[in-house]
Amino acid sequence: MQLSSKQDLFLQSVLAGKNLFLTGKAGTGKTFIVKKAIEALKEDGKRIVALAPTGVAANNVGGQTIHSMFGLNPFGVMDFESCNFLRGEKRRMLELIDVLLIDEISMLRPDILDGMHWTLLKNGCQGLDTKQIIFIGDMKQLPAVVNDNTRSILYRKYNGVEFFEAKIFSKLNVETIELDEVLRQSDPEFIDNLNIIRDGGKAPYFHKFVTNEPKGIILAPHNSTVDKYNRIGLDSLKGELFTFEAKVTGNINADDFNFPTKIEVKNGAKIMYLVNSKDNNLVNGTLGTFVSHEDCHYIRVGDVDHALGKIEITKKEYVLNDSKTDLELKVIGTIEQLPFKLAYALSIHKSQGLTLDEVTIDISKPCFMPGQFYVAVSRVTSPEGLRILTR
């Protein structure tokens, strides 16, 4: 795949050792070029750590959560005193990091970024301003979840709740590169109106998609709405109910994974494949139908039945290697499950990063976070595949 000029600029800037904020609209190829950059950094001999604010995002980027890597307390607002002293091996590991890559940066609060810096200093290490840091994300997509109490405390210390309000940020000399070539959609009018709602404006253009007849997968802001659709869809089918329980081992939180711990499904149910397959053209987000016969289970996509086998997904943390000179990822827990979920509906939050051909957005219970509607609408590849339910 040929790189766009901005993607190439990002890759060259990464290899030049610059601190960067890679941003861009949904569907501009951020994930693709970040993977290229990680490969290039490793070939260059750099010790790179990939991090994210949440467990699901950390697994998507193939890394670890910020909180577990830096031993940050999960509750309250961070300050220097609340940062922890770390055991010798963890302290040595932090010293060895050359490059910190932080994905889904819109979800990162400023005190967490400062907490990373303070943890390094508290443990006798050089601070974040001595590392190469690469931030990735779109500030117009889903923000950090902040309750009223936390928000009030943050505003006593910071000018906002975004990562760039951190005290350390001004010392990092971060350059911003914005990818501006939309690869997911091609309809100019659709893209123009996506940009309007991305920037917080109102786009009457989307009124024409309001309907009472859903089609494709339903995206909704509330889990209760998603659960309702999936239960109704499953109950509408006759036949045997299949139940698949995940095998979970180690020190993990099942919510860190996109795999359901319990799947209930029937023949003919709408399902979504959850991984990129090495054996066929199935990718994370492929929609199909569950089929079971002769004790074998399949996802039917078009006229083709693809066998479903259990997949093991691991949760990893960075540790020192045997020679104590480099970092490596160590498995601390696993979940083994068939790689699919019911797909009559999906939460907008869980849809981030997906590309879908047909989407119905149910906002009968309104969106409750900035960026939710934009994330939902920008999942679909063309306006022909979009419908909106408002009641």
Short mmCIF file of C-alpha atoms in Angstrom, two decimals:
data_model
loop_
_atom_site.label_atom_id
_atom_site.label_comp_id
_atom_site.label_asym_id
_atom_site.label_seq_id
_atom_site.Cartn_x
_atom_site.Cartn_y
_atom_site.Cartn_z
CA MET A 1 0.00 0.00 0.00
CA GLN A 2 1.38 3.39 -1.04
CA LEU A 3 1.81 5.86 1.81
CA SER A 4 0.19 9.28 1.64
CA SER A 5 2.52 12.27 1.95
CA LYS A 6 1.45 12.83 5.59
CA GLN A 7 1.92 9.16 6.46
CA ASP A 8 5.41 9.27 4.98
CA LEU A 9 6.17 12.49 6.90
CA PHE A 10 5.07 10.80 10.13
CA LEU A 11 7.24 7.75 9.50
CA GLN A 12 10.31 9.85 8.72
CA SER A 13 9.71 12.07 11.77
CA VAL A 14 9.41 9.02 14.03
CA LEU A 15 12.74 7.68 12.76
CA ALA A 16 14.28 11.13 13.26
CA GLY A 17 13.48 10.84 16.99
CA LYS A 18 10.86 13.60 17.17
CA ASN A 19 8.06 13.77 19.72
CA LEU A 20 4.81 13.63 17.77
CA PHE A 21 1.05 13.82 17.99
CA LEU A 22 -0.45 11.84 15.12
CA THR A 23 -4.06 12.82 14.63
CA GLY A 24 -6.63 12.85 11.88
CA LYS A 25 -10.25 12.18 11.11
CA ALA A 26 -11.73 8.71 11.39
CA GLY A 27 -10.69 6.51 8.48
CA THR A 28 -7.45 8.30 7.58
CA GLY A 29 -5.13 5.34 8.23
CA LYS A 30 -3.69 6.14 11.66
CA THR A 31 -3.59 2.50 12.79
CA PHE A 32 -1.90 1.37 9.56
CA ILE A 33 0.97 3.86 9.69
CA VAL A 34 1.50 3.41 13.45
CA LYS A 35 2.08 -0.33 12.89
CA LYS A 36 4.61 0.58 10.19
CA ALA A 37 6.35 2.96 12.59
CA ILE A 38 6.57 0.34 15.34
CA GLU A 39 8.16 -2.12 12.90
CA ALA A 40 10.65 0.51 11.75
CA LEU A 41 11.59 1.50 15.31
CA LYS A 42 12.21 -2.12 16.28
CA GLU A 43 14.38 -2.62 13.19
CA ASP A 44 16.30 0.47 14.32
CA GLY A 45 17.01 -1.22 17.65
CA LYS A 46 14.78 1.04 19.75
CA ARG A 47 13.20 -0.21 22.95
CA ILE A 48 9.58 0.76 22.42
CA VAL A 49 6.65 0.48 24.80
CA ALA A 50 3.08 0.69 23.45
CA LEU A 51 0.52 1.95 25.96
CA ALA A 52 -3.11 3.03 26.12
CA PRO A 53 -5.50 4.42 28.76
CA THR A 54 -7.87 1.39 28.71
CA GLY A 55 -7.47 -2.37 28.61
CA VAL A 56 -9.28 -2.84 25.29
CA ALA A 57 -7.23 -0.08 23.64
CA ALA A 58 -4.02 -1.55 25.08
CA ASN A 59 -4.81 -4.96 23.61
CA ASN A 60 -5.64 -3.37 20.25
CA VAL A 61 -2.23 -1.71 20.11
CA GLY A 62 -0.46 -4.83 21.38
CA GLY A 63 0.77 -3.30 24.61
CA GLN A 64 -0.14 -2.52 28.20
CA THR A 65 -2.29 -0.04 30.10
CA ILE A 66 -0.57 3.11 31.35
CA HIS A 67 -1.77 2.46 34.89
CA SER A 68 -0.21 -1.00 35.14
CA MET A 69 3.04 0.00 33.42
CA PHE A 70 3.66 2.96 35.74
CA GLY A 71 1.97 1.57 38.85
CA LEU A 72 -0.55 4.42 38.95
CA ASN A 73 -3.44 4.37 41.39
CA PRO A 74 -6.74 3.70 39.58
CA PHE A 75 -8.76 6.19 41.63
CA GLY A 76 -8.52 9.90 42.31
CA VAL A 77 -6.51 12.66 40.66
CA MET A 78 -2.77 12.11 40.40
CA ASP A 79 -0.15 14.25 42.14
CA PHE A 80 3.49 13.65 43.00
CA GLU A 81 2.70 12.28 46.46
CA SER A 82 0.23 9.70 45.14
CA CYS A 83 2.76 8.24 42.69
CA ASN A 84 4.27 4.97 43.86
CA PHE A 85 7.77 3.74 44.55
CA LEU A 86 8.39 0.77 42.29
CA ARG A 87 10.38 -2.41 42.82
CA GLY A 88 13.91 -2.45 41.40
CA GLU A 89 13.12 -4.47 38.28
CA LYS A 90 10.20 -2.24 37.28
CA ARG A 91 12.35 0.85 37.90
CA ARG A 92 15.14 -0.55 35.72
CA MET A 93 12.61 -1.33 33.01
CA LEU A 94 11.31 2.24 32.94
CA GLU A 95 14.87 3.53 32.62
CA LEU A 96 15.47 1.40 29.53
CA ILE A 97 12.52 2.74 27.50
CA ASP A 98 13.59 4.66 24.40
CA VAL A 99 10.16 5.32 22.86
CA LEU A 100 6.73 5.61 24.48
CA LEU A 101 3.78 5.19 22.12
CA ILE A 102 0.40 6.16 23.60
CA ASP A 103 -2.74 5.30 21.62
CA GLU A 104 -6.34 6.54 22.00
CA ILE A 105 -4.93 9.76 23.44
CA SER A 106 -8.34 11.47 23.54
CA MET A 107 -9.12 9.27 26.55
CA LEU A 108 -6.01 10.35 28.52
CA ARG A 109 -6.40 12.89 31.33
CA PRO A 110 -3.61 15.43 31.97
CA ASP A 111 -2.90 14.20 35.50
CA ILE A 112 -2.22 10.69 34.17
CA LEU A 113 0.42 12.02 31.77
CA ASP A 114 1.94 14.04 34.60
CA GLY A 115 1.69 10.95 36.81
CA MET A 116 3.89 9.04 34.36
CA HIS A 117 6.49 11.82 34.56
CA TRP A 118 6.31 12.09 38.35
CA THR A 119 6.62 8.31 38.75
CA LEU A 120 9.85 8.35 36.76
CA LEU A 121 11.26 11.19 38.87
CA LYS A 122 10.11 9.67 42.17
CA ASN A 123 11.95 6.47 41.29
CA GLY A 124 15.22 8.17 40.41
CA CYS A 125 14.74 7.93 36.63
CA GLN A 126 14.95 10.63 34.03
CA GLY A 127 11.57 12.15 33.20
CA LEU A 128 9.30 11.96 30.17
CA ASP A 129 11.15 14.89 28.63
CA THR A 130 14.14 12.57 28.04
CA LYS A 131 12.11 9.97 26.10
CA GLN A 132 10.71 9.98 22.58
CA ILE A 133 6.93 10.12 22.89
CA ILE A 134 4.37 9.45 20.16
CA PHE A 135 0.75 10.32 20.89
CA ILE A 136 -1.94 8.87 18.59
CA GLY A 137 -5.62 9.69 18.43
CA ASP A 138 -8.37 12.07 17.42
CA MET A 139 -9.45 14.63 20.00
CA LYS A 140 -12.85 14.85 18.28
CA GLN A 141 -13.61 11.22 19.14
CA LEU A 142 -14.39 9.69 22.54
CA PRO A 143 -12.96 11.62 25.53
CA ALA A 144 -11.84 10.42 28.93
CA VAL A 145 -14.65 9.34 31.23
CA VAL A 146 -14.58 11.94 34.02
CA ASN A 147 -17.20 12.19 36.76
CA ASP A 148 -18.23 15.56 38.22
CA ASN A 149 -16.07 15.22 41.32
CA THR A 150 -12.92 14.35 39.34
CA ARG A 151 -13.65 17.13 36.86
CA SER A 152 -13.93 19.74 39.62
CA ILE A 153 -10.58 18.66 41.10
CA LEU A 154 -8.88 18.63 37.70
CA TYR A 155 -10.06 22.16 36.95
CA ARG A 156 -8.38 23.41 40.11
CA LYS A 157 -5.05 22.20 38.71
CA TYR A 158 -5.45 22.29 34.93
CA ASN A 159 -7.10 24.39 32.24
CA GLY A 160 -8.93 21.35 30.86
CA VAL A 161 -9.20 17.58 31.01
CA GLU A 162 -7.23 16.86 27.80
CA PHE A 163 -3.76 15.31 27.82
CA PHE A 164 -2.08 18.42 26.36
CA GLU A 165 -3.03 20.40 29.49
CA ALA A 166 -0.48 18.33 31.50
CA LYS A 167 2.31 20.30 33.19
CA ILE A 168 4.97 18.24 31.41
CA PHE A 169 3.47 18.62 27.94
CA SER A 170 5.02 22.03 27.16
CA LYS A 171 8.50 20.56 27.78
CA LEU A 172 8.04 17.78 25.23
CA ASN A 173 8.19 19.96 22.08
CA VAL A 174 5.53 17.85 20.41
CA GLU A 175 4.95 18.31 16.67
CA THR A 176 1.46 17.60 15.32
CA ILE A 177 0.93 15.68 12.10
CA GLU A 178 -2.66 15.45 10.93
CA LEU A 179 -3.60 12.83 8.36
CA ASP A 180 -6.12 14.48 6.06
CA GLU A 181 -6.74 11.93 3.31
CA VAL A 182 -9.90 9.99 4.18
CA LEU A 183 -9.52 6.38 3.08
CA ARG A 184 -12.71 4.87 4.56
CA GLN A 185 -15.21 7.01 2.64
CA SER A 186 -15.15 8.50 -0.88
CA ASP A 187 -18.42 10.48 -1.20
CA PRO A 188 -17.41 14.21 -1.00
CA GLU A 189 -20.73 15.46 0.40
CA PHE A 190 -20.75 12.74 3.07
CA ILE A 191 -17.15 13.53 4.07
CA ASP A 192 -17.88 17.29 4.24
CA ASN A 193 -20.80 16.73 6.60
CA LEU A 194 -18.82 14.27 8.72
CA ASN A 195 -16.29 17.07 9.17
CA ILE A 196 -19.04 19.44 10.31
CA ILE A 197 -20.20 17.17 13.13
CA ARG A 198 -16.59 16.27 13.98
CA ASP A 199 -16.03 19.97 14.68
CA GLY A 200 -19.14 20.16 16.86
CA GLY A 201 -21.47 21.69 14.29
CA LYS A 202 -24.97 20.70 13.22
CA ALA A 203 -25.44 19.06 9.82
CA PRO A 204 -29.05 18.95 8.57
CA TYR A 205 -27.70 16.66 5.85
CA PHE A 206 -28.08 13.70 8.23
CA HIS A 207 -31.84 14.25 8.71
CA LYS A 208 -32.51 12.43 5.46
CA PHE A 209 -31.16 9.21 6.96
CA VAL A 210 -33.80 9.14 9.74
CA THR A 211 -36.01 6.08 9.34
CA ASN A 212 -38.13 3.56 11.24
CA GLU A 213 -36.60 0.59 9.42
CA PRO A 214 -33.18 -0.49 10.71
CA LYS A 215 -30.73 -2.21 8.42
CA GLY A 216 -27.34 -3.72 9.08
CA ILE A 217 -25.75 -3.60 12.52
CA ILE A 218 -27.22 -1.17 15.05
CA LEU A 219 -24.90 1.17 16.93
CA ALA A 220 -26.19 2.78 20.11
CA PRO A 221 -24.66 4.94 22.86
CA HIS A 222 -26.14 2.93 25.74
CA ASN A 223 -25.34 -0.69 26.62
CA SER A 224 -28.95 -1.24 27.69
CA THR A 225 -30.10 -0.47 24.13
CA VAL A 226 -27.47 -2.80 22.67
CA ASP A 227 -28.45 -5.64 25.03
CA LYS A 228 -32.14 -5.18 24.14
CA TYR A 229 -31.54 -5.54 20.40
CA ASN A 230 -29.27 -8.55 20.82
CA ARG A 231 -31.76 -10.30 23.11
CA ILE A 232 -34.71 -9.60 20.79
CA GLY A 233 -32.72 -10.79 17.80
CA LEU A 234 -31.72 -14.01 19.50
CA ASP A 235 -35.19 -14.70 20.92
CA SER A 236 -36.73 -14.30 17.46
CA LEU A 237 -34.91 -17.42 16.27
CA LYS A 238 -36.12 -20.95 16.82
CA GLY A 239 -33.90 -23.93 17.43
CA GLU A 240 -31.18 -24.97 19.82
CA LEU A 241 -29.44 -22.42 22.03
CA PHE A 242 -25.65 -22.84 21.98
CA THR A 243 -23.66 -21.55 24.93
CA PHE A 244 -19.90 -21.01 24.86
CA GLU A 245 -18.08 -20.13 28.08
CA ALA A 246 -14.64 -18.54 27.82
CA LYS A 247 -11.68 -20.08 29.60
CA VAL A 248 -9.97 -17.31 31.56
CA THR A 249 -6.59 -17.74 33.25
CA GLY A 250 -4.19 -15.52 35.15
CA ASN A 251 -4.45 -12.02 36.53
CA ILE A 252 -6.81 -10.34 34.10
CA ASN A 253 -10.02 -8.37 33.92
CA ALA A 254 -12.34 -9.84 31.31
CA ASP A 255 -13.40 -6.30 30.34
CA ASP A 256 -9.86 -5.75 29.00
CA PHE A 257 -10.77 -7.94 26.05
CA ASN A 258 -13.25 -7.56 23.23
CA PHE A 259 -14.14 -11.26 23.60
CA PRO A 260 -17.37 -12.05 25.46
CA THR A 261 -16.89 -14.34 28.45
CA LYS A 262 -20.21 -16.00 27.65
CA ILE A 263 -21.77 -16.37 24.20
CA GLU A 264 -25.36 -17.45 23.66
CA VAL A 265 -26.26 -18.01 20.00
CA LYS A 266 -28.60 -19.92 17.67
CA ASN A 267 -28.45 -21.01 14.06
CA GLY A 268 -29.12 -18.00 11.86
CA ALA A 269 -28.05 -15.38 14.41
CA LYS A 270 -26.25 -12.26 13.22
CA ILE A 271 -22.66 -12.30 14.49
CA MET A 272 -19.46 -10.29 14.14
CA TYR A 273 -15.98 -11.80 13.76
CA LEU A 274 -13.55 -10.27 16.26
CA VAL A 275 -10.02 -10.93 14.97
CA ASN A 276 -8.00 -10.61 11.79
CA SER A 277 -7.67 -14.15 10.41
CA LYS A 278 -4.41 -15.48 8.98
CA ASP A 279 -6.22 -18.28 7.14
CA ASN A 280 -8.85 -16.37 5.13
CA ASN A 281 -10.14 -12.87 4.41
CA LEU A 282 -12.07 -12.48 7.66
CA VAL A 283 -11.12 -9.36 9.64
CA ASN A 284 -12.16 -7.76 12.91
CA GLY A 285 -15.64 -6.41 12.16
CA THR A 286 -16.67 -8.90 9.47
CA LEU A 287 -20.43 -9.52 9.75
CA GLY A 288 -22.01 -12.88 9.06
CA THR A 289 -24.44 -15.52 10.24
CA PHE A 290 -23.86 -18.25 12.81
CA VAL A 291 -24.23 -21.76 11.38
CA SER A 292 -23.83 -25.04 13.27
CA HIS A 293 -24.13 -28.57 11.94
CA GLU A 294 -22.58 -31.93 12.81
CA ASP A 295 -21.01 -30.43 15.96
CA CYS A 296 -19.03 -27.89 13.92
CA HIS A 297 -19.59 -24.12 14.07
CA TYR A 298 -19.21 -21.58 11.28
CA ILE A 299 -19.62 -17.95 10.36
CA ARG A 300 -21.38 -17.70 7.01
CA VAL A 301 -20.27 -14.69 4.97
CA GLY A 302 -22.07 -14.52 1.65
CA ASP A 303 -22.17 -18.08 0.37
CA VAL A 304 -19.05 -19.25 2.22
CA ASP A 305 -18.96 -21.00 5.61
CA HIS A 306 -15.76 -20.30 7.56
CA ALA A 307 -15.02 -22.66 10.45
CA LEU A 308 -14.98 -21.12 13.92
CA GLY A 309 -12.26 -22.34 16.24
CA LYS A 310 -11.37 -21.10 19.69
CA ILE A 311 -8.78 -18.33 19.79
CA GLU A 312 -6.55 -17.53 22.75
CA ILE A 313 -5.94 -13.84 23.40
CA THR A 314 -3.27 -12.90 25.89
CA LYS A 315 -2.84 -9.98 28.24
CA LYS A 316 0.78 -8.93 28.51
CA GLU A 317 2.95 -6.68 30.61
CA TYR A 318 6.44 -5.42 29.93
CA VAL A 319 9.28 -7.06 31.89
CA LEU A 320 13.06 -7.09 31.69
CA ASN A 321 14.56 -9.86 29.61
CA ASP A 322 17.01 -12.39 31.07
CA SER A 323 20.00 -10.18 30.36
CA LYS A 324 18.30 -7.17 32.01
CA THR A 325 19.19 -5.04 29.00
CA ASP A 326 15.92 -4.96 27.08
CA LEU A 327 12.16 -5.09 27.53
CA GLU A 328 9.89 -7.89 26.45
CA LEU A 329 6.20 -8.62 26.81
CA LYS A 330 5.28 -11.35 29.28
CA VAL A 331 1.89 -13.06 29.32
CA ILE A 332 0.06 -12.52 32.63
CA GLY A 333 -3.32 -13.91 31.62
CA THR A 334 -5.36 -15.34 28.78
CA ILE A 335 -8.91 -15.66 27.53
CA GLU A 336 -9.84 -18.51 25.19
CA GLN A 337 -13.11 -18.17 23.31
CA LEU A 338 -14.71 -18.45 19.89
CA PRO A 339 -13.90 -15.12 18.17
CA PHE A 340 -17.36 -13.69 17.63
CA LYS A 341 -20.18 -11.87 19.35
CA LEU A 342 -23.86 -11.29 18.63
CA ALA A 343 -24.12 -8.45 16.14
CA TYR A 344 -27.68 -7.26 16.04
CA ALA A 345 -26.27 -4.27 17.89
CA LEU A 346 -22.97 -2.90 19.20
CA SER A 347 -22.12 -0.03 21.53
CA ILE A 348 -20.64 3.04 19.84
CA HIS A 349 -17.70 2.81 22.24
CA LYS A 350 -16.90 -0.75 21.11
CA SER A 351 -17.29 0.21 17.43
CA GLN A 352 -14.36 2.65 17.47
CA GLY A 353 -11.83 1.55 14.85
CA LEU A 354 -14.28 -0.59 12.86
CA THR A 355 -15.25 -0.10 9.21
CA LEU A 356 -18.82 -1.21 8.39
CA ASP A 357 -20.87 -1.30 5.18
CA GLU A 358 -24.34 -0.97 6.72
CA VAL A 359 -25.07 0.82 9.99
CA THR A 360 -28.22 1.96 11.79
CA ILE A 361 -27.58 4.42 14.62
CA ASP A 362 -30.20 4.28 17.39
CA ILE A 363 -30.17 7.58 19.28
CA SER A 364 -33.68 7.21 20.72
CA LYS A 365 -31.73 7.44 24.00
CA PRO A 366 -29.39 10.33 23.14
CA CYS A 367 -25.61 10.27 23.05
CA PHE A 368 -24.13 11.25 26.41
CA MET A 369 -20.49 11.97 25.51
CA PRO A 370 -18.89 14.37 23.02
CA GLY A 371 -17.82 12.62 19.85
CA GLN A 372 -20.18 9.64 20.15
CA PHE A 373 -22.38 10.50 17.19
CA TYR A 374 -19.35 11.31 15.03
CA VAL A 375 -17.69 8.01 15.90
CA ALA A 376 -20.88 6.13 15.01
CA VAL A 377 -21.58 7.89 11.70
CA SER A 378 -17.96 7.68 10.57
CA ARG A 379 -17.94 3.86 10.85
CA VAL A 380 -19.95 3.44 7.64
CA THR A 381 -18.22 3.40 4.26
CA SER A 382 -20.90 5.26 2.28
CA PRO A 383 -24.16 7.18 2.84
CA GLU A 384 -26.07 4.36 1.12
CA GLY A 385 -25.31 2.18 4.14
CA LEU A 386 -26.47 4.65 6.81
CA ARG A 387 -29.78 4.83 8.68
CA ILE A 388 -30.68 6.70 11.88
CA LEU A 389 -33.39 5.91 14.46
CA THR A 390 -34.52 8.78 16.68
CA ARG A 391 -37.55 7.23 18.44
#
